XYZ file of C-alpha atoms in Angstrom:
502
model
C -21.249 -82.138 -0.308
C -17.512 -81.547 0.156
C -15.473 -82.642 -2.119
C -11.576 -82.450 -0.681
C -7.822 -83.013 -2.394
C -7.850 -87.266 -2.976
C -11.248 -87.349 -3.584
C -11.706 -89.719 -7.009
C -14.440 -86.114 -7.569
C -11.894 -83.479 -7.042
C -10.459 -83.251 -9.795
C -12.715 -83.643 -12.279
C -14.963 -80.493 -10.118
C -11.527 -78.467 -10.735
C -11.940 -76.954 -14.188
C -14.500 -74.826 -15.597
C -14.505 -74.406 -19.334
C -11.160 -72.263 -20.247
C -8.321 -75.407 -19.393
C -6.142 -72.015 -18.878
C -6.978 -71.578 -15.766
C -6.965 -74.378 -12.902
C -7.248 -73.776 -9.096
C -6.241 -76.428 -6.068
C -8.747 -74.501 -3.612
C -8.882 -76.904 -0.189
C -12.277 -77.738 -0.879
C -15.009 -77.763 -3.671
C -18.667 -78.039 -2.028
C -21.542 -78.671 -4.139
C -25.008 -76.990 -3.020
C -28.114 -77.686 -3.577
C -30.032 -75.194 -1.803
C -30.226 -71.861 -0.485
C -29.431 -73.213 3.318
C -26.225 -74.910 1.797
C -25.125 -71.549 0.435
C -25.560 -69.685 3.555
C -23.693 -72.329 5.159
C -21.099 -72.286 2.660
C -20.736 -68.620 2.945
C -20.508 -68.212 6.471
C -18.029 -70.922 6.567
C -16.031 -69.363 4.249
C -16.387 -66.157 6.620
C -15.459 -67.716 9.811
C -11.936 -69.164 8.958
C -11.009 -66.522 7.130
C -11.103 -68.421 3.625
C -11.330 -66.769 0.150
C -14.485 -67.842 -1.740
C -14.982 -68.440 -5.687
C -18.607 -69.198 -6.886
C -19.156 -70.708 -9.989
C -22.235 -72.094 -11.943
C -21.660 -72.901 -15.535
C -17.721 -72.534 -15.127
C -17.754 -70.577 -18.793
C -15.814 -67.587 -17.420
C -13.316 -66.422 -20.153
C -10.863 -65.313 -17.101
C -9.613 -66.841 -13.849
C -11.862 -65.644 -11.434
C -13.102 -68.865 -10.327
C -9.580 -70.520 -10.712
C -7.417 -67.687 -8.622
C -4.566 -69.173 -6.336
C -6.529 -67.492 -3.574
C -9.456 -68.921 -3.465
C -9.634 -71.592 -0.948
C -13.423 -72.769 -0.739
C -14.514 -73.377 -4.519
C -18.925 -73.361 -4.618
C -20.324 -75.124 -7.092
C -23.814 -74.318 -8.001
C -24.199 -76.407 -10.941
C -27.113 -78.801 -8.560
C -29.409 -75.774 -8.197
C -30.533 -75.872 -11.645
C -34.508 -75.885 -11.116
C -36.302 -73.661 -13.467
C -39.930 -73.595 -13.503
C -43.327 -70.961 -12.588
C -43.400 -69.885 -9.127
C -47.047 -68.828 -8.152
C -46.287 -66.718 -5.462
C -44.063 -64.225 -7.307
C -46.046 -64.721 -10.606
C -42.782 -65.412 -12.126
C -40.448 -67.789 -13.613
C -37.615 -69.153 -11.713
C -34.022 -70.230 -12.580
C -31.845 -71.351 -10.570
C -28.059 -70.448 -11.208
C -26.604 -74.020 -12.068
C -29.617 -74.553 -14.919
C -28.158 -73.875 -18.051
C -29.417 -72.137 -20.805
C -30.458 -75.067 -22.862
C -32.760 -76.384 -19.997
C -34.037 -73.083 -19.512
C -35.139 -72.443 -22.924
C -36.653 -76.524 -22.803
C -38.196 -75.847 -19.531
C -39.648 -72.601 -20.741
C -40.956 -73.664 -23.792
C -41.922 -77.121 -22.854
C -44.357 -75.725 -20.377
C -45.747 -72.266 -21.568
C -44.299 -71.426 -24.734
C -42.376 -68.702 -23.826
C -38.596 -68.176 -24.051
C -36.152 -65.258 -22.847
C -33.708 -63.498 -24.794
C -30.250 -65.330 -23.606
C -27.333 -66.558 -25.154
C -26.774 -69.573 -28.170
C -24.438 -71.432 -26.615
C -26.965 -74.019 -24.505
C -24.398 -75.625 -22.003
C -23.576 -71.790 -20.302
C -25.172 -71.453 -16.705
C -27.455 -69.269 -15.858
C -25.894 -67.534 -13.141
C -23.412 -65.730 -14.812
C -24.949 -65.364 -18.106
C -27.912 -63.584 -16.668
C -26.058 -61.439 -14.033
C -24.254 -59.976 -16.375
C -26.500 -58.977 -18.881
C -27.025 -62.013 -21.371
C -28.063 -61.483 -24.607
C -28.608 -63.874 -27.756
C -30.547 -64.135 -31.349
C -34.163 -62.903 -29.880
C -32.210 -59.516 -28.307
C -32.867 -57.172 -31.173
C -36.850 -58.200 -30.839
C -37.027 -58.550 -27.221
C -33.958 -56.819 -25.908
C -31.317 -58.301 -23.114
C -31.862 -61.016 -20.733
C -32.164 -58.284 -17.688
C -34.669 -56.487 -19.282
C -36.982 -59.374 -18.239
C -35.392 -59.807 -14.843
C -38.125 -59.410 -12.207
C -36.260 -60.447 -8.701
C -33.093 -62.399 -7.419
C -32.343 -64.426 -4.206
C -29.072 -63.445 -3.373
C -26.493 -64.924 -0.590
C -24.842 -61.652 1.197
C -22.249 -60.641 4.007
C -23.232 -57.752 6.656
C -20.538 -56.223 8.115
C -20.421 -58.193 11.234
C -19.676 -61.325 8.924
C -23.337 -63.088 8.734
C -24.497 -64.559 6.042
C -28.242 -64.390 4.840
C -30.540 -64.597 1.987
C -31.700 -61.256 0.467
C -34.586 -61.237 -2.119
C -34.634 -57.991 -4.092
C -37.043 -57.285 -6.938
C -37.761 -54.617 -9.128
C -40.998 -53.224 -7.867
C -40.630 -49.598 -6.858
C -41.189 -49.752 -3.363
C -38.640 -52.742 -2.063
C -36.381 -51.755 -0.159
C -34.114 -53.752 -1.588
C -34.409 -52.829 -5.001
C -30.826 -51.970 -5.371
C -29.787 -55.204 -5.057
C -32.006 -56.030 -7.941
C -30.808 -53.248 -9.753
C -27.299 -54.363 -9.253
C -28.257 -57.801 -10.809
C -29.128 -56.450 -14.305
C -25.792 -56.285 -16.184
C -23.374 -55.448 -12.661
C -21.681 -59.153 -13.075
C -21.220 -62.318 -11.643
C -19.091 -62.812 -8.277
C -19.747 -58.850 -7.148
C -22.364 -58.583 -4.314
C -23.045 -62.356 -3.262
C -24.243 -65.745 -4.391
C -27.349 -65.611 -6.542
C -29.555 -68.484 -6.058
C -32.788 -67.763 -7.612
C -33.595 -65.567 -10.595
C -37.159 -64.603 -11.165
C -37.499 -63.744 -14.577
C -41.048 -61.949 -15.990
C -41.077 -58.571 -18.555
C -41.855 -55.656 -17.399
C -44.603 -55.096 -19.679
C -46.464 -57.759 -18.100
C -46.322 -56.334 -14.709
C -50.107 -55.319 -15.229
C -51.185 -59.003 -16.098
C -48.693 -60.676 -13.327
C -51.030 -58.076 -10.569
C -54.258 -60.119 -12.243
C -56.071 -62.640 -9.852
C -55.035 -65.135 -11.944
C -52.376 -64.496 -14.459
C -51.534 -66.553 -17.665
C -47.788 -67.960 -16.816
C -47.872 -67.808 -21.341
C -48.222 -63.926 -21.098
C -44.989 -63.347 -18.562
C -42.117 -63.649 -21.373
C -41.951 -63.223 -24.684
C -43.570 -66.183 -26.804
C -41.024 -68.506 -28.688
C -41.028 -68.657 -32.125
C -42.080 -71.890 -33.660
C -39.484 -72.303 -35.872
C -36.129 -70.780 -36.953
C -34.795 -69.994 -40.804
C -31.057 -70.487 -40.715
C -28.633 -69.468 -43.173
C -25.011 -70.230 -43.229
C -22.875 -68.539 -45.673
C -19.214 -69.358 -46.698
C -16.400 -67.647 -48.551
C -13.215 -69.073 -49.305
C -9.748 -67.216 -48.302
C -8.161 -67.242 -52.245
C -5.346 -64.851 -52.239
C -6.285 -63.527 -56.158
C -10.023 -63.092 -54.407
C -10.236 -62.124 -50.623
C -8.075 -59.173 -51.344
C -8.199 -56.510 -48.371
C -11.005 -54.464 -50.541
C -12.897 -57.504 -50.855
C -12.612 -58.308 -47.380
C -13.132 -54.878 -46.023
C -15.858 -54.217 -47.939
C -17.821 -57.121 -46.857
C -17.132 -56.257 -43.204
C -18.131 -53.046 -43.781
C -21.275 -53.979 -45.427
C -22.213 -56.251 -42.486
C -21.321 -52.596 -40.002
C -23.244 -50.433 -42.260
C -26.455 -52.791 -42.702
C -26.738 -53.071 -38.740
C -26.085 -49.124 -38.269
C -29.088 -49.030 -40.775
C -31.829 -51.597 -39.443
C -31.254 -51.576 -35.511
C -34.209 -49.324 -33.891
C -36.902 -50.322 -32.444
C -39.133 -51.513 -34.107
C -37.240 -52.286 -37.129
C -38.846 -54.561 -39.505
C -35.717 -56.336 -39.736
C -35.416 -56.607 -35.324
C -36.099 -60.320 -36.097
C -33.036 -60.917 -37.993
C -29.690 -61.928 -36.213
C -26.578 -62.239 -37.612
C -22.974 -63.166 -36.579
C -19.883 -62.749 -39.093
C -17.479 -65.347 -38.225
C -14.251 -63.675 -39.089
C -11.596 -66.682 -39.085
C -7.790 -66.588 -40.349
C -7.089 -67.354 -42.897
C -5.379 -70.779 -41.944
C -8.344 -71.807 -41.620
C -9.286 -71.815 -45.530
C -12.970 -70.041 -45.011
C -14.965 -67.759 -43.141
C -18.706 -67.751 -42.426
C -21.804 -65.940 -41.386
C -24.414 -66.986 -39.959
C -28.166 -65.764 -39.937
C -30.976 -66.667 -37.695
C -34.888 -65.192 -38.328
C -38.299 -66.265 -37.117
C -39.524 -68.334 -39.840
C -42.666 -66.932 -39.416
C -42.073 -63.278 -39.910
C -43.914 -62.308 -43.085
C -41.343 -62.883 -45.859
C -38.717 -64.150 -43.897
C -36.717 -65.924 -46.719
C -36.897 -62.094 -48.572
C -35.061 -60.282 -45.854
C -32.281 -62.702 -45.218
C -31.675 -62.831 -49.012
C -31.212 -59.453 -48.953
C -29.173 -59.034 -45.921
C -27.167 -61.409 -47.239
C -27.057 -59.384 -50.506
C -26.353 -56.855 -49.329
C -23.507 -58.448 -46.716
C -21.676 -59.328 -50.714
C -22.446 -56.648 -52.560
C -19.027 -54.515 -54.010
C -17.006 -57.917 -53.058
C -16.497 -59.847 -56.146
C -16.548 -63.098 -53.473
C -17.994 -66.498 -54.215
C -20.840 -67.311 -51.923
C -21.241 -70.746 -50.460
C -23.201 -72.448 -47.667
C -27.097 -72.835 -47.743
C -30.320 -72.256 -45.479
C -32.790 -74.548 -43.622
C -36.229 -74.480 -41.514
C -36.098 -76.384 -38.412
C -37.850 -76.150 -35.085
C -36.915 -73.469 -32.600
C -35.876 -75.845 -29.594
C -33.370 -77.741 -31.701
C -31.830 -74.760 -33.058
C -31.975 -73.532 -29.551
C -30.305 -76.885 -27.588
C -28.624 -78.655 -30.118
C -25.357 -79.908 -27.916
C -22.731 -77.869 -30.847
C -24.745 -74.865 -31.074
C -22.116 -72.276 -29.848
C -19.743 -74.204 -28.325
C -16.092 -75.213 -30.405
C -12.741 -76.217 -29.105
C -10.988 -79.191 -28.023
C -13.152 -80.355 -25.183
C -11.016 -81.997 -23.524
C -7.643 -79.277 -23.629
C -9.640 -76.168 -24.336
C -8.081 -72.867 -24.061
C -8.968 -69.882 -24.760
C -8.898 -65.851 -24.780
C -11.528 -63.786 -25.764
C -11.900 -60.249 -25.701
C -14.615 -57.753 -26.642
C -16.260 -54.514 -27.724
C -19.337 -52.635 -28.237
C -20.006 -50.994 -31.264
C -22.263 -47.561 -32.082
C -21.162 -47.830 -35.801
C -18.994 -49.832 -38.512
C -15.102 -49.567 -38.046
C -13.337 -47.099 -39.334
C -11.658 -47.726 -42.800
C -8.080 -47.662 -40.658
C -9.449 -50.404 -38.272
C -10.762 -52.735 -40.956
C -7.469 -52.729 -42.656
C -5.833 -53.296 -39.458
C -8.220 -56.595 -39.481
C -7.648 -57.822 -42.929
C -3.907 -57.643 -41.760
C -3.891 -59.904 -38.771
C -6.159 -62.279 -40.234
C -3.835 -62.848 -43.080
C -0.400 -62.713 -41.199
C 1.704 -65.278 -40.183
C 1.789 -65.605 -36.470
C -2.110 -66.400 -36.551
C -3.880 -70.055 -36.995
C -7.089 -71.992 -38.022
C -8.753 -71.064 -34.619
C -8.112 -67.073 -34.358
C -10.606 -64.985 -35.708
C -12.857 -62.029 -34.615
C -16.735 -62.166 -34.115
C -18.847 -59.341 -35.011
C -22.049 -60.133 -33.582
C -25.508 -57.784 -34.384
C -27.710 -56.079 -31.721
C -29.362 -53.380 -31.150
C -33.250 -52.995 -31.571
C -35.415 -53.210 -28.416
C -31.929 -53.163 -26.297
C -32.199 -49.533 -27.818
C -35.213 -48.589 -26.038
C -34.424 -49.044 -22.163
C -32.556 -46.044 -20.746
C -29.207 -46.510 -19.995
C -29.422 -46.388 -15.843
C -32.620 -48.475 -15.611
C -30.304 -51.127 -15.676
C -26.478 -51.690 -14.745
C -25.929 -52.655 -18.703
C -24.974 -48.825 -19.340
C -24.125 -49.443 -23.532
C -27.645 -49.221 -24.910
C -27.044 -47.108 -27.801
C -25.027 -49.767 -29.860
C -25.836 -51.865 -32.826
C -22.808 -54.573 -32.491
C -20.599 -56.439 -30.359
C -17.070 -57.808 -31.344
C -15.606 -60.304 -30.217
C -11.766 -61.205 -30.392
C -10.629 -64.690 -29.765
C -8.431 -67.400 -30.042
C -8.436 -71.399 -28.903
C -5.969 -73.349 -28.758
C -5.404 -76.897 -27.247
C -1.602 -77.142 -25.656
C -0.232 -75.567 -22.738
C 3.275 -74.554 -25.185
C 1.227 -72.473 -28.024
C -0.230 -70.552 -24.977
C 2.298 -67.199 -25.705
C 1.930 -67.444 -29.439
C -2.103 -67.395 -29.383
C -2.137 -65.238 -26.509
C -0.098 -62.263 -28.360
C -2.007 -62.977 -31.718
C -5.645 -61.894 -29.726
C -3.813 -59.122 -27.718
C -2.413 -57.690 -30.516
C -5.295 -57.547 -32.819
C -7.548 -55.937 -30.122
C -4.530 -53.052 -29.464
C -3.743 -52.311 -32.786
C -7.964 -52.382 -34.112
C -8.079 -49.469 -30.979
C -4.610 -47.921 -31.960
C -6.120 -44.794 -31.534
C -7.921 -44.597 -28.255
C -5.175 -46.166 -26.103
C -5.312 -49.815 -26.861
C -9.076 -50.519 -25.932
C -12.658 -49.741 -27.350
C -13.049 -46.166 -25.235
C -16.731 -44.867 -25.560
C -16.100 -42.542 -28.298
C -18.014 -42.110 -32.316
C -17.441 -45.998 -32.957
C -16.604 -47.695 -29.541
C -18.615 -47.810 -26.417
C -16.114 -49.883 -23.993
C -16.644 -53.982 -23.472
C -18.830 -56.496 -21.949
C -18.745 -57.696 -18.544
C -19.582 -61.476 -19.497
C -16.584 -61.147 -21.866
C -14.033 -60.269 -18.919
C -10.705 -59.388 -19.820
C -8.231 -58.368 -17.419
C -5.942 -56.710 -19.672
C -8.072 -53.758 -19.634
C -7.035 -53.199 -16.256
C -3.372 -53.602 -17.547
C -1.420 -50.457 -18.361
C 0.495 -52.495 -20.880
C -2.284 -53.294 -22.646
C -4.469 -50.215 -21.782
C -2.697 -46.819 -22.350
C -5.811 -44.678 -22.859
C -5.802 -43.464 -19.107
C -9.683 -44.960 -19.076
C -9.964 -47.136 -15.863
C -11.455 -51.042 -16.838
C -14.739 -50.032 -14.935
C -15.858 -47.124 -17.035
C -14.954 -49.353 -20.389
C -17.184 -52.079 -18.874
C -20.189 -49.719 -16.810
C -19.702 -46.351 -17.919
C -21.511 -43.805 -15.717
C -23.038 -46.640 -13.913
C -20.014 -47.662 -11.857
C -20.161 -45.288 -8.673
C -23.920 -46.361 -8.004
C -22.348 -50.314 -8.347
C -19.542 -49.515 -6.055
C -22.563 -47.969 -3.703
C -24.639 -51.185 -3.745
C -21.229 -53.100 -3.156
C -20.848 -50.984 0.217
C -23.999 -51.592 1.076
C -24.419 -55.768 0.580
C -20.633 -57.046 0.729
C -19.089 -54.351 2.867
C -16.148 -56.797 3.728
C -15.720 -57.195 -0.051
C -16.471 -60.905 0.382
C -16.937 -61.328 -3.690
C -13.951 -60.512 -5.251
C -11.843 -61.272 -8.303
C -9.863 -59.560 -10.990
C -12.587 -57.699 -12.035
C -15.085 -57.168 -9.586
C -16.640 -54.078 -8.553
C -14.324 -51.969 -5.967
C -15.517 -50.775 -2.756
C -15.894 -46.659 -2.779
C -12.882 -45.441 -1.124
């Protein structure tokens, strides 16, 4: 379907989730199969038109939205998920989003992967770029369960075909695949099928018959949620108090995230909002039916308070593992109908320094910030631990954290203010390495599915560390080698996207 300028559909096919960014390409067409890609695609090719491709439309950045492009695909119609026979595998289809994977998945077998909590995000990019969610510290990232991908390329004489690649040793295509786990979305083509089965059950998937329930990891039954509160009180949340209880939330994860832990079941995210905003939160998920699962969230969050002096609020509940999983607000805030946003991120080996979580306290107590700036700092860590870090294109597997810098706003005017609030916090937290999280003692760069172009600025980056090795480390020149080999023309571009070898 093609959907053109003074179409009643165009504009409503226009904007993906960050209002920031809004593109007037000539054309939007919405696929809904693998022969419409292709078509799509080699359109594109033949006039000479820049191409955007875009699933969920959650992209923190503008890659989707960029003046340039000119033919806009929309994916969101492939959205089948369900157990294909003949690969002994799950499939998703790039437009499903998470929450209907998880339904579909669970609905049918029982089984679940370990994505991301916000249920409206599309597959495609989520899992492309190395999703990961509240099962990751048990089960490890989304790509560590990704068995094969369909993808939509351009040769070098400007065809376009379908390419499946799969993990098994002797495909010739495996680098494809390879490219897949954690390398990004809009890089190397159009994905239009994910297979998705763990490794660990190659051995059953070679079976005459295999059990679809022994593919993925099972789903819990049911989830034990706690949400605690504190209030910002000037003669309380003093920068001790408040440092301390970040640092207790660093120092707990650099404790309890191996393999194996006993605590790999527990996931926690500190919600670190300004103090305009009157509170701040964390919030702690655990498989209900982990032996004693009420004891070790008590104690984490303990331990999260302990040396504070702080007032704990908030309260815990049992409910099933699909609602938790789909409810519609479950990771997503904002004004939906004028959202805007930055976001900006970082992995993390260990806590922040004491210099860093000072620098914290201060911007989320100063002046220029508002109700909807904060900082996430997200836990991890576990079985993402135990893959090495070139079996995949995710290259940080030694961390225990992820933060998460943000701010949302709803008018075009505050754009500047809200904009220099996030940018600042991130450059002043990584004073010392240049502006951004350089792999280092506490830092091990960012995270491709939180894109940020201002690591490729020098205003903003002034550690002399390019934006690739912050987001793939080592892993980049064997990216930029798959890129010469499947979009040689450098068909899939954006602000961000893997460079061909020069």
């Amino acid at each position: 379907m093609e959907v053109r300028p003074g179409d009643p559909r165009y504009e409503s096919l226009l904007r993906g989730d960050n209002h920031r960014f809004v593109g007037r390409p000539d054309e939007v067409r919405v696929v809904g199969s693998t022969a419409q890609v292709v078509q799509a695609v080699q359109d594109a090719v033949r006039d000479g038109r820049r191409i955007g491709v875009r699933s969920g439309g959650h992209c923190f950045e503008n890659f989707t939205a960029d003046p340039e492009i000119r033919l806009l695909l929309d994916l969101s119609q492939l959205d089948a998920v369900g157990y294909d026979p003949s690969r002994r595998a799950f499939e998703v289809q790039p437009g499903a989003t998470l929450g209907r994977v998880y339904r579909t998945l669970f609905k049918g077998w029982g089984v679940t992967v370990p994505a991301g909590g916000c249920p409206e995000v599309g597959a495609g990019g989520h899992l492309v770029g190395g999703g990961y969610g509240p099962l990751s510290r048990r089960y490890g990232s989304v790509v560590d369960h990704l068995y094969g991908v369909e993808v939509v390329v351009v040769d070098r004489n400007g065809a376009a075909r379908a390419v499946v690649a799969t993990r098994e040793p002797d495909d010739p295509h495996r680098d494809l695949w390879w490219a897949h786990t954690g390398g990004g979305g809009g890089n190397f083509g159009v994905v239009t099928r994910y297979w998705l089965r763990s490794s660990q059950a190659d051995a059953e998937a070679r079976a005459a018959a295999p059990d679809p329930r022994r593919l993925l990891p099972p789903a819990p039954a049911e989830i034990l949620e706690a949400v605690v509160e504190w209030t910002w009180d000037p003669a309380k949340t003093t920068e001790r108090a408040v440092t301390t209880l970040i640092r207790n939330f660093c120092t707990w994860h650099e404790r309890h995230s191996d393999p194996g832990s006993p605590y790999d079941a527990l996931y926690a995210i500190l919600q670190l909002a300004h103090q305009d905003a009157g509170t701040f939160s964390m919030v702690v998920q655990i498989d209900a039916g982990v032996p004693h699962a009420a004891d070790l969230v008590d104690e984490f969050v303990a331990h999260v308070n302990t040396g504070t002096g702080l007032d704990l609020g908030g309260g815990s509940a049992t409910a099933p593992w699909l609602y938790v999983m789909t409810w519609p607000g479950n990771g997503e805030s904002g004004n939906l109908v004028t959202r805007r946003y930055k976001g900006k991120a970082g992995y993390l080996k260990r806590s922040f320094t004491d210099a860093q979580l000072a620098t914290i306290h201060r911007h989320l107590t100063n002046g220029t910030g508002n109700a909807a700036c904060g900082m996430l700092i997200v836990g991890y860590g576990g079985q993402v631990r135990t893959v090495d870090p070139g079996a995949t294109a995710v290259a940080q597997r030694d961390v225990v954290m992820k933060a998460v810098y943000h701010s949302v706003w709803a008018a075009e005017q505050d754009d500047a203010a809200n904009l220099a609030w996030v940018r600042e916090l991130y450059r002043d937290v990584h004073r010392d390495t240049g502006g951004v999280p350089v792999p280092g003692e506490v830092s091990d760069g960012s995270y491709i599915n939180y894109p940020d172009v201002d690591l490729a600025d020098p205003a903003w980056n002034t550690s002399g560390v390019p934006w690739h090795t912050l987001y793939y480390k080592d892993n980049y020149p064997r990216l930029q080698r798959v890129k010469a080999r499947w979009d040689p023309r450098d068909v899939f571009r954006h602000a961000l996207s893997i460079e061909l070898p020069r």
